[in-house]
mmCIF file of C-alpha atoms in Angstrom:
data_model
loop_
_atom_site.group_PDB
_atom_site.id
_atom_site.type_symbol
_atom_site.label_atom_id
_atom_site.label_comp_id
_atom_site.label_asym_id
_atom_site.label_seq_id
_atom_site.Cartn_x
_atom_site.Cartn_y
_atom_site.Cartn_z
ATOM 1 C CA UNK A 1 -18.051 -15.004 -2.363
ATOM 2 C CA UNK A 2 -17.884 -13.266 1.108
ATOM 3 C CA UNK A 3 -18.447 -9.899 1.207
ATOM 4 C CA UNK A 4 -17.591 -7.516 3.726
ATOM 5 C CA UNK A 5 -19.075 -5.825 5.507
ATOM 6 C CA UNK A 6 -18.736 -2.407 8.001
ATOM 7 C CA UNK A 7 -19.530 -3.372 11.525
ATOM 8 C CA UNK A 8 -21.672 -0.408 12.049
ATOM 9 C CA UNK A 9 -23.665 -1.447 9.400
ATOM 10 C CA UNK A 10 -24.225 -5.513 11.063
ATOM 11 C CA UNK A 11 -27.814 -6.174 12.424
ATOM 12 C CA UNK A 12 -28.331 -7.754 16.053
ATOM 13 C CA UNK A 13 -27.961 -11.011 14.492
ATOM 14 C CA UNK A 14 -25.414 -11.070 12.298
ATOM 15 C CA UNK A 15 -22.766 -9.116 15.380
ATOM 16 C CA UNK A 16 -24.667 -12.196 17.625
ATOM 17 C CA UNK A 17 -22.438 -14.752 14.844
ATOM 18 C CA UNK A 18 -19.152 -13.157 14.958
ATOM 19 C CA UNK A 19 -19.261 -12.687 18.129
ATOM 20 C CA UNK A 20 -20.230 -16.610 18.513
ATOM 21 C CA UNK A 21 -18.013 -18.071 15.561
ATOM 22 C CA UNK A 22 -15.147 -15.674 18.079
ATOM 23 C CA UNK A 23 -15.593 -17.367 21.155
ATOM 24 C CA UNK A 24 -16.595 -20.902 18.938
ATOM 25 C CA UNK A 25 -13.026 -20.688 17.987
ATOM 26 C CA UNK A 26 -11.069 -19.746 21.733
ATOM 27 C CA UNK A 27 -12.946 -22.309 23.051
ATOM 28 C CA UNK A 28 -11.617 -25.162 20.406
ATOM 29 C CA UNK A 29 -8.125 -23.694 20.917
ATOM 30 C CA UNK A 30 -8.153 -22.042 17.515
ATOM 31 C CA UNK A 31 -8.370 -19.110 18.146
ATOM 32 C CA UNK A 32 -5.045 -18.790 20.011
ATOM 33 C CA UNK A 33 -2.827 -20.716 17.158
ATOM 34 C CA UNK A 34 -3.688 -16.937 15.060
ATOM 35 C CA UNK A 35 -2.126 -15.347 18.514
ATOM 36 C CA UNK A 36 0.415 -16.948 18.316
ATOM 37 C CA UNK A 37 1.378 -16.806 14.646
ATOM 38 C CA UNK A 38 1.391 -12.704 14.593
ATOM 39 C CA UNK A 39 3.574 -12.750 17.851
ATOM 40 C CA UNK A 40 6.194 -14.763 16.590
ATOM 41 C CA UNK A 41 6.651 -12.599 13.300
ATOM 42 C CA UNK A 42 6.274 -9.323 14.913
ATOM 43 C CA UNK A 43 9.281 -11.053 17.457
ATOM 44 C CA UNK A 44 10.660 -12.190 14.256
ATOM 45 C CA UNK A 45 10.582 -8.710 11.866
ATOM 46 C CA UNK A 46 12.082 -7.231 15.375
ATOM 47 C CA UNK A 47 14.136 -9.613 17.468
ATOM 48 C CA UNK A 48 17.664 -8.774 15.562
ATOM 49 C CA UNK A 49 18.038 -5.749 13.596
ATOM 50 C CA UNK A 50 14.364 -3.827 13.343
ATOM 51 C CA UNK A 51 14.517 -2.245 9.951
ATOM 52 C CA UNK A 52 18.283 -4.423 8.580
ATOM 53 C CA UNK A 53 16.953 -8.236 8.721
ATOM 54 C CA UNK A 54 14.624 -10.050 7.982
ATOM 55 C CA UNK A 55 11.434 -9.203 7.319
ATOM 56 C CA UNK A 56 8.160 -10.582 6.640
ATOM 57 C CA UNK A 57 5.118 -9.422 7.741
ATOM 58 C CA UNK A 58 6.039 -6.393 9.679
ATOM 59 C CA UNK A 59 8.095 -3.026 8.364
ATOM 60 C CA UNK A 60 8.156 -4.028 5.365
ATOM 61 C CA UNK A 61 7.399 -4.268 1.953
ATOM 62 C CA UNK A 62 4.797 -7.605 2.592
ATOM 63 C CA UNK A 63 3.054 -6.563 5.582
ATOM 64 C CA UNK A 64 -0.400 -5.798 3.696
ATOM 65 C CA UNK A 65 -0.360 -9.066 1.482
ATOM 66 C CA UNK A 66 1.501 -11.360 5.050
ATOM 67 C CA UNK A 67 -1.991 -9.907 6.454
ATOM 68 C CA UNK A 68 -4.302 -10.171 3.961
ATOM 69 C CA UNK A 69 -4.288 -13.766 3.829
ATOM 70 C CA UNK A 70 -3.735 -14.294 8.229
ATOM 71 C CA UNK A 71 -8.030 -12.254 7.854
ATOM 72 C CA UNK A 72 -8.724 -14.518 4.697
ATOM 73 C CA UNK A 73 -7.418 -17.947 6.756
ATOM 74 C CA UNK A 74 -9.250 -16.835 9.852
ATOM 75 C CA UNK A 75 -12.119 -15.526 8.328
ATOM 76 C CA UNK A 76 -12.003 -19.202 7.204
ATOM 77 C CA UNK A 77 -11.807 -20.464 10.921
ATOM 78 C CA UNK A 78 -14.899 -18.638 11.158
ATOM 79 C CA UNK A 79 -16.435 -19.679 8.098
ATOM 80 C CA UNK A 80 -16.019 -23.346 8.958
ATOM 81 C CA UNK A 81 -18.055 -22.667 12.394
ATOM 82 C CA UNK A 82 -20.864 -20.103 10.587
ATOM 83 C CA UNK A 83 -20.430 -19.900 6.700
ATOM 84 C CA UNK A 84 -23.049 -17.096 7.090
ATOM 85 C CA UNK A 85 -20.475 -15.571 9.244
ATOM 86 C CA UNK A 86 -18.056 -12.583 6.897
ATOM 87 C CA UNK A 87 -15.112 -10.661 8.457
ATOM 88 C CA UNK A 88 -17.070 -6.503 9.437
ATOM 89 C CA UNK A 89 -14.886 -3.738 8.951
ATOM 90 C CA UNK A 90 -14.194 -1.207 11.372
ATOM 91 C CA UNK A 91 -13.607 2.395 10.137
ATOM 92 C CA UNK A 92 -12.195 4.350 12.452
ATOM 93 C CA UNK A 93 -12.328 7.678 10.291
ATOM 94 C CA UNK A 94 -15.884 7.313 11.064
ATOM 95 C CA UNK A 95 -16.595 5.455 14.351
ATOM 96 C CA UNK A 96 -14.057 8.106 16.184
ATOM 97 C CA UNK A 97 -14.601 7.704 19.712
ATOM 98 C CA UNK A 98 -14.788 5.013 22.935
ATOM 99 C CA UNK A 99 -19.086 5.519 22.127
ATOM 100 C CA UNK A 100 -19.236 3.779 19.252
ATOM 101 C CA UNK A 101 -21.149 0.759 18.178
ATOM 102 C CA UNK A 102 -18.448 -1.332 18.402
ATOM 103 C CA UNK A 103 -18.271 -1.053 21.940
ATOM 104 C CA UNK A 104 -21.263 -2.205 22.530
ATOM 105 C CA UNK A 105 -21.579 -4.287 25.425
ATOM 106 C CA UNK A 106 -23.797 -7.260 22.111
ATOM 107 C CA UNK A 107 -20.507 -7.110 20.180
ATOM 108 C CA UNK A 108 -17.171 -6.034 21.242
ATOM 109 C CA UNK A 109 -17.387 -4.727 24.673
ATOM 110 C CA UNK A 110 -15.835 -1.283 26.326
ATOM 111 C CA UNK A 111 -12.502 0.326 26.739
ATOM 112 C CA UNK A 112 -11.111 -1.473 30.517
ATOM 113 C CA UNK A 113 -10.912 -0.105 33.735
ATOM 114 C CA UNK A 114 -8.844 2.252 35.094
ATOM 115 C CA UNK A 115 -6.884 0.838 37.745
ATOM 116 C CA UNK A 116 -6.168 -2.414 35.592
ATOM 117 C CA UNK A 117 -7.500 -1.920 31.624
ATOM 118 C CA UNK A 118 -9.606 -4.789 32.587
ATOM 119 C CA UNK A 119 -12.917 -4.791 29.559
ATOM 120 C CA UNK A 120 -15.241 -5.589 32.160
ATOM 121 C CA UNK A 121 -18.925 -4.983 29.652
ATOM 122 C CA UNK A 122 -19.527 -7.346 27.030
ATOM 123 C CA UNK A 123 -19.031 -11.008 25.471
ATOM 124 C CA UNK A 124 -14.737 -10.623 26.329
ATOM 125 C CA UNK A 125 -14.367 -9.466 29.150
ATOM 126 C CA UNK A 126 -13.221 -11.622 31.728
ATOM 127 C CA UNK A 127 -16.453 -12.833 34.043
ATOM 128 C CA UNK A 128 -17.526 -14.777 31.335
ATOM 129 C CA UNK A 129 -14.583 -17.030 31.257
ATOM 130 C CA UNK A 130 -14.514 -17.691 27.962
ATOM 131 C CA UNK A 131 -12.137 -15.110 26.332
ATOM 132 C CA UNK A 132 -8.768 -16.696 28.891
ATOM 133 C CA UNK A 133 -5.890 -14.924 27.438
ATOM 134 C CA UNK A 134 -3.505 -17.694 26.947
ATOM 135 C CA UNK A 135 -0.738 -16.027 24.351
ATOM 136 C CA UNK A 136 0.427 -13.669 27.194
ATOM 137 C CA UNK A 137 2.828 -10.770 27.381
ATOM 138 C CA UNK A 138 3.245 -10.420 30.560
ATOM 139 C CA UNK A 139 1.116 -12.180 33.706
ATOM 140 C CA UNK A 140 -2.408 -10.274 33.006
ATOM 141 C CA UNK A 141 -4.944 -13.461 31.012
ATOM 142 C CA UNK A 142 -7.755 -10.685 30.926
ATOM 143 C CA UNK A 143 -8.006 -8.792 27.797
ATOM 144 C CA UNK A 144 -7.291 -5.347 28.942
ATOM 145 C CA UNK A 145 -7.674 -2.335 27.147
ATOM 146 C CA UNK A 146 -7.196 1.919 27.086
ATOM 147 C CA UNK A 147 -9.869 3.252 23.964
ATOM 148 C CA UNK A 148 -8.423 7.256 23.663
ATOM 149 C CA UNK A 149 -5.972 7.423 26.656
ATOM 150 C CA UNK A 150 -4.199 10.736 26.846
ATOM 151 C CA UNK A 151 -6.264 12.966 24.535
ATOM 152 C CA UNK A 152 -5.400 10.050 21.397
ATOM 153 C CA UNK A 153 -6.945 10.626 18.391
ATOM 154 C CA UNK A 154 -7.826 7.971 15.684
ATOM 155 C CA UNK A 155 -6.604 8.785 12.070
ATOM 156 C CA UNK A 156 -9.415 11.396 9.882
ATOM 157 C CA UNK A 157 -10.501 10.372 5.813
ATOM 158 C CA UNK A 158 -8.455 14.349 5.469
ATOM 159 C CA UNK A 159 -5.287 12.220 6.580
ATOM 160 C CA UNK A 160 -6.485 8.302 5.441
ATOM 161 C CA UNK A 161 -6.849 10.323 1.276
ATOM 162 C CA UNK A 162 -3.186 11.694 1.979
ATOM 163 C CA UNK A 163 -1.961 9.022 2.127
ATOM 164 C CA UNK A 164 -3.893 7.171 -0.688
ATOM 165 C CA UNK A 165 -2.627 9.676 -3.374
ATOM 166 C CA UNK A 166 0.295 7.980 -3.014
ATOM 167 C CA UNK A 167 1.039 6.598 -6.729
ATOM 168 C CA UNK A 168 4.110 3.949 -5.041
ATOM 169 C CA UNK A 169 3.375 1.562 -3.281
ATOM 170 C CA UNK A 170 6.231 1.338 -1.804
ATOM 171 C CA UNK A 171 10.615 2.065 -2.421
ATOM 172 C CA UNK A 172 13.907 1.178 -0.621
ATOM 173 C CA UNK A 173 15.118 0.731 1.855
ATOM 174 C CA UNK A 174 11.981 -1.071 1.719
ATOM 175 C CA UNK A 175 12.453 -1.000 5.546
ATOM 176 C CA UNK A 176 10.595 1.531 8.244
ATOM 177 C CA UNK A 177 11.840 4.674 6.477
ATOM 178 C CA UNK A 178 10.175 3.849 2.932
ATOM 179 C CA UNK A 179 9.037 7.002 1.867
ATOM 180 C CA UNK A 180 5.336 5.059 -0.207
ATOM 181 C CA UNK A 181 2.585 3.933 0.584
ATOM 182 C CA UNK A 182 2.631 1.058 2.099
ATOM 183 C CA UNK A 183 4.922 2.861 4.665
ATOM 184 C CA UNK A 184 1.920 5.349 5.536
ATOM 185 C CA UNK A 185 -0.438 3.704 5.751
ATOM 186 C CA UNK A 186 1.620 0.664 8.509
ATOM 187 C CA UNK A 187 2.150 3.760 10.468
ATOM 188 C CA UNK A 188 5.830 4.313 10.570
ATOM 189 C CA UNK A 189 5.975 7.352 8.141
ATOM 190 C CA UNK A 190 3.846 10.400 7.772
ATOM 191 C CA UNK A 191 0.201 10.332 9.364
ATOM 192 C CA UNK A 192 0.478 7.450 10.391
ATOM 193 C CA UNK A 193 -2.561 4.656 10.124
ATOM 194 C CA UNK A 194 -2.769 2.057 11.589
ATOM 195 C CA UNK A 195 0.167 1.906 14.104
ATOM 196 C CA UNK A 196 -1.760 4.717 16.122
ATOM 197 C CA UNK A 197 -5.026 2.762 15.980
ATOM 198 C CA UNK A 198 -3.091 0.019 17.578
ATOM 199 C CA UNK A 199 -2.214 2.105 20.190
ATOM 200 C CA UNK A 200 -5.120 5.194 20.351
ATOM 201 C CA UNK A 201 -6.794 0.610 21.296
ATOM 202 C CA UNK A 202 -4.411 -0.058 23.631
ATOM 203 C CA UNK A 203 -3.990 -3.222 25.789
ATOM 204 C CA UNK A 204 -3.270 -6.255 24.544
ATOM 205 C CA UNK A 205 -3.976 -4.670 21.032
ATOM 206 C CA UNK A 206 -0.228 -2.304 21.430
ATOM 207 C CA UNK A 207 1.727 -5.309 21.847
ATOM 208 C CA UNK A 208 2.643 -8.346 19.157
ATOM 209 C CA UNK A 209 -0.190 -10.596 20.658
ATOM 210 C CA UNK A 210 -2.206 -8.171 19.105
ATOM 211 C CA UNK A 211 -4.733 -10.823 17.889
ATOM 212 C CA UNK A 212 -6.046 -11.641 21.309
ATOM 213 C CA UNK A 213 -8.553 -8.456 20.872
ATOM 214 C CA UNK A 214 -11.077 -9.414 18.443
ATOM 215 C CA UNK A 215 -10.563 -6.213 17.056
ATOM 216 C CA UNK A 216 -7.537 -6.329 15.679
ATOM 217 C CA UNK A 217 -9.793 -7.939 12.843
ATOM 218 C CA UNK A 218 -12.077 -5.950 12.499
ATOM 219 C CA UNK A 219 -9.093 -2.881 12.513
ATOM 220 C CA UNK A 220 -6.724 -5.465 9.712
ATOM 221 C CA UNK A 221 -9.918 -6.161 8.316
ATOM 222 C CA UNK A 222 -10.462 -1.644 6.945
ATOM 223 C CA UNK A 223 -6.720 -1.001 6.302
ATOM 224 C CA UNK A 224 -6.743 -4.942 4.008
ATOM 225 C CA UNK A 225 -9.711 -2.254 2.154
ATOM 226 C CA UNK A 226 -8.108 0.525 1.998
ATOM 227 C CA UNK A 227 -5.214 -1.033 0.161
ATOM 228 C CA UNK A 228 -8.245 -2.198 -2.006
ATOM 229 C CA UNK A 229 -9.254 1.066 -2.336
ATOM 230 C CA UNK A 230 -5.326 2.363 -3.187
ATOM 231 C CA UNK A 231 -5.397 -0.565 -5.724
ATOM 232 C CA UNK A 232 -8.397 0.682 -7.764
ATOM 233 C CA UNK A 233 -7.382 4.388 -7.419
ATOM 234 C CA UNK A 234 -3.645 3.151 -8.792
ATOM 235 C CA UNK A 235 -4.252 0.341 -11.194
ATOM 236 C CA UNK A 236 -0.382 0.848 -13.338
ATOM 237 C CA UNK A 237 0.744 0.976 -9.708
ATOM 238 C CA UNK A 238 1.740 -2.984 -8.518
ATOM 239 C CA UNK A 239 3.405 -4.253 -5.241
ATOM 240 C CA UNK A 240 7.298 -3.497 -5.076
ATOM 241 C CA UNK A 241 9.982 -4.687 -4.397
ATOM 242 C CA UNK A 242 9.684 -6.635 -7.898
ATOM 243 C CA UNK A 243 12.694 -9.644 -8.049
ATOM 244 C CA UNK A 244 16.322 -9.175 -5.768
ATOM 245 C CA UNK A 245 15.850 -7.740 -2.852
ATOM 246 C CA UNK A 246 17.615 -8.924 -0.087
ATOM 247 C CA UNK A 247 15.675 -9.394 3.483
ATOM 248 C CA UNK A 248 11.897 -8.616 2.140
ATOM 249 C CA UNK A 249 9.553 -10.307 0.537
ATOM 250 C CA UNK A 250 9.898 -9.493 -3.761
ATOM 251 C CA UNK A 251 6.336 -9.958 -5.702
ATOM 252 C CA UNK A 252 7.267 -13.731 -6.899
ATOM 253 C CA UNK A 253 9.050 -14.862 -3.245
ATOM 254 C CA UNK A 254 6.873 -17.562 -1.023
ATOM 255 C CA UNK A 255 5.383 -15.755 2.386
ATOM 256 C CA UNK A 256 6.225 -17.666 5.466
ATOM 257 C CA UNK A 257 4.729 -19.362 7.397
ATOM 258 C CA UNK A 258 2.706 -20.550 4.470
ATOM 259 C CA UNK A 259 5.501 -21.698 1.797
ATOM 260 C CA UNK A 260 2.776 -21.763 -0.564
ATOM 261 C CA UNK A 261 1.444 -17.737 -1.536
ATOM 262 C CA UNK A 262 3.047 -15.251 -3.038
ATOM 263 C CA UNK A 263 2.627 -11.015 -2.952
ATOM 264 C CA UNK A 264 1.576 -11.687 -6.813
ATOM 265 C CA UNK A 265 -1.123 -14.147 -5.540
ATOM 266 C CA UNK A 266 -2.360 -11.835 -2.670
ATOM 267 C CA UNK A 267 -3.798 -8.735 -5.320
ATOM 268 C CA UNK A 268 -6.283 -9.659 -6.726
ATOM 269 C CA UNK A 269 -8.772 -9.736 -3.168
ATOM 270 C CA UNK A 270 -11.604 -10.261 -5.309
ATOM 271 C CA UNK A 271 -11.400 -14.223 -5.972
ATOM 272 C CA UNK A 272 -11.548 -14.020 -2.277
ATOM 273 C CA UNK A 273 -14.146 -11.396 -0.855
ATOM 274 C CA UNK A 274 -15.097 -8.400 -1.866
ATOM 275 C CA UNK A 275 -16.993 -5.251 0.409
ATOM 276 C CA UNK A 276 -20.125 -3.444 0.559
ATOM 277 C CA UNK A 277 -18.634 -0.452 -0.784
ATOM 278 C CA UNK A 278 -15.776 0.374 -3.362
ATOM 279 C CA UNK A 279 -13.243 3.110 -3.561
#
């Protein structure tokens, strides 16, 4: 059983092992397969009819179980490189500025330079020639960020608490207009949690190829923790819809691209990992 820890508590050795595992996945080409998968599902979830067509990974109830499975698969890949590594999470309600520990040169590196957004420090900077962006949304092959540009602010703990208080997982029409926990956490409605963080980081994090930035995994590990916290607070509330719903994944339906896992299979995260703190 693995334990996912707050990145702010990682030791220097823990950070180094995590970074080295990322770099090895990148070197072997395995990392980019995850970027390709995520980008494909962003596109398929938005290409035809954004809110009424077939939706799996985004703008739909399966946003949370889909990403939970995606993170488990990625964590397994990391642990195939170094069994001591687990996914850390970034609590963006506490580490709220570009000076926070995760942006240090010994971990993820900092924001991009003014003229082109290029990250120039840390292990994922272009200068080391170890982190070329291959799955691109434009012609640029380097990691880009624009942390907190335009005065943007990360979500607060009070905003998170307001979403955790919602008792219903999701509601019709099961898309970006839905009024329920999932959509408020995903960020299409209300205080906007998950989406706002992607925009705050900027660069590739503002695109379908967001896993090009390793902070994607820390961000989604925290989103996953918030789902786990919500589940603990509302034990009588569960995934919706249950069955017979067009264009979205019901509780017992299989999720692409794996086709061997359902949202029901993803409800109990403790079968795979725990967190260093609980709700």
